[in-house]
Coordinates of C-alpha atoms in Angstrom, one line a residue:
M51 CA -11.4 -3.1 -3.2
T52 CA -12.5 -4.2 0.3
E53 CA -10.6 -7.5 -0.3
Q54 CA -7.4 -5.5 -1.3
L55 CA -7.8 -3.4 1.9
I56 CA -8.0 -6.6 3.9
K57 CA -4.8 -8.0 2.3
E58 CA -3.0 -4.7 2.9
A59 CA -4.0 -4.6 6.6
K60 CA -2.8 -8.2 7.0
H61 CA 0.5 -7.3 5.3
I62 CA 1.2 -4.4 7.4
K63 CA 0.3 -6.4 10.6
N64 CA 2.7 -9.1 9.5
C65 CA 5.4 -6.5 8.8
L66 CA 5.0 -5.1 12.4
I67 CA 5.0 -8.5 14.0
N68 CA 8.4 -9.4 12.3
K69 CA 9.9 -6.1 13.4
D70 CA 12.1 -6.6 16.5
M71 CA 11.2 -4.1 19.2
A72 CA 11.5 -4.0 23.0
G73 CA 10.0 -2.0 25.9
A74 CA 7.6 0.8 25.2
D75 CA 8.1 0.4 21.5
W76 CA 7.0 -3.2 21.7
E77 CA 3.8 -2.3 23.6
E78 CA 3.0 0.3 21.1
K79 CA 3.6 -2.0 18.3
M80 CA 1.2 -4.7 19.8
E81 CA -1.4 -2.0 20.2
I82 CA -1.2 -1.2 16.5
V83 CA -1.4 -4.8 15.7
R84 CA -4.6 -5.2 17.8
K85 CA -6.0 -2.2 16.0
L86 CA -5.2 -3.6 12.6
E87 CA -6.9 -6.9 13.6
D88 CA -10.1 -4.9 14.5
V89 CA -10.0 -3.1 11.1
T90 CA -9.6 -6.4 9.4
T91 CA -12.4 -7.8 11.2
Y92 CA -14.6 -4.9 10.5
L93 CA -13.8 -5.1 6.8
K94 CA -14.6 -8.8 6.6
D95 CA -17.9 -8.2 8.4
A96 CA -18.7 -5.4 5.9
L97 CA -17.7 -7.5 3.0
G98 CA -20.0 -10.3 4.3
K99 CA -22.9 -7.8 4.3
G100 CA -22.2 -6.8 0.8
I101 CA -20.6 -3.3 1.7
E102 CA -17.6 -2.4 -0.5
F103 CA -15.1 0.3 0.3

């Protein structure tokens, strides 16, 4: 299930990156993208340690 969560987080991140936004919306989008990258990294680290979600 952890691998599926990683795929879903990456998919959402890619959808956000492809969405055209400007100004404050763009800044908020980029903050969300950074947080999704953090989540993906956390899940990969957990998977490497044998932790499944």
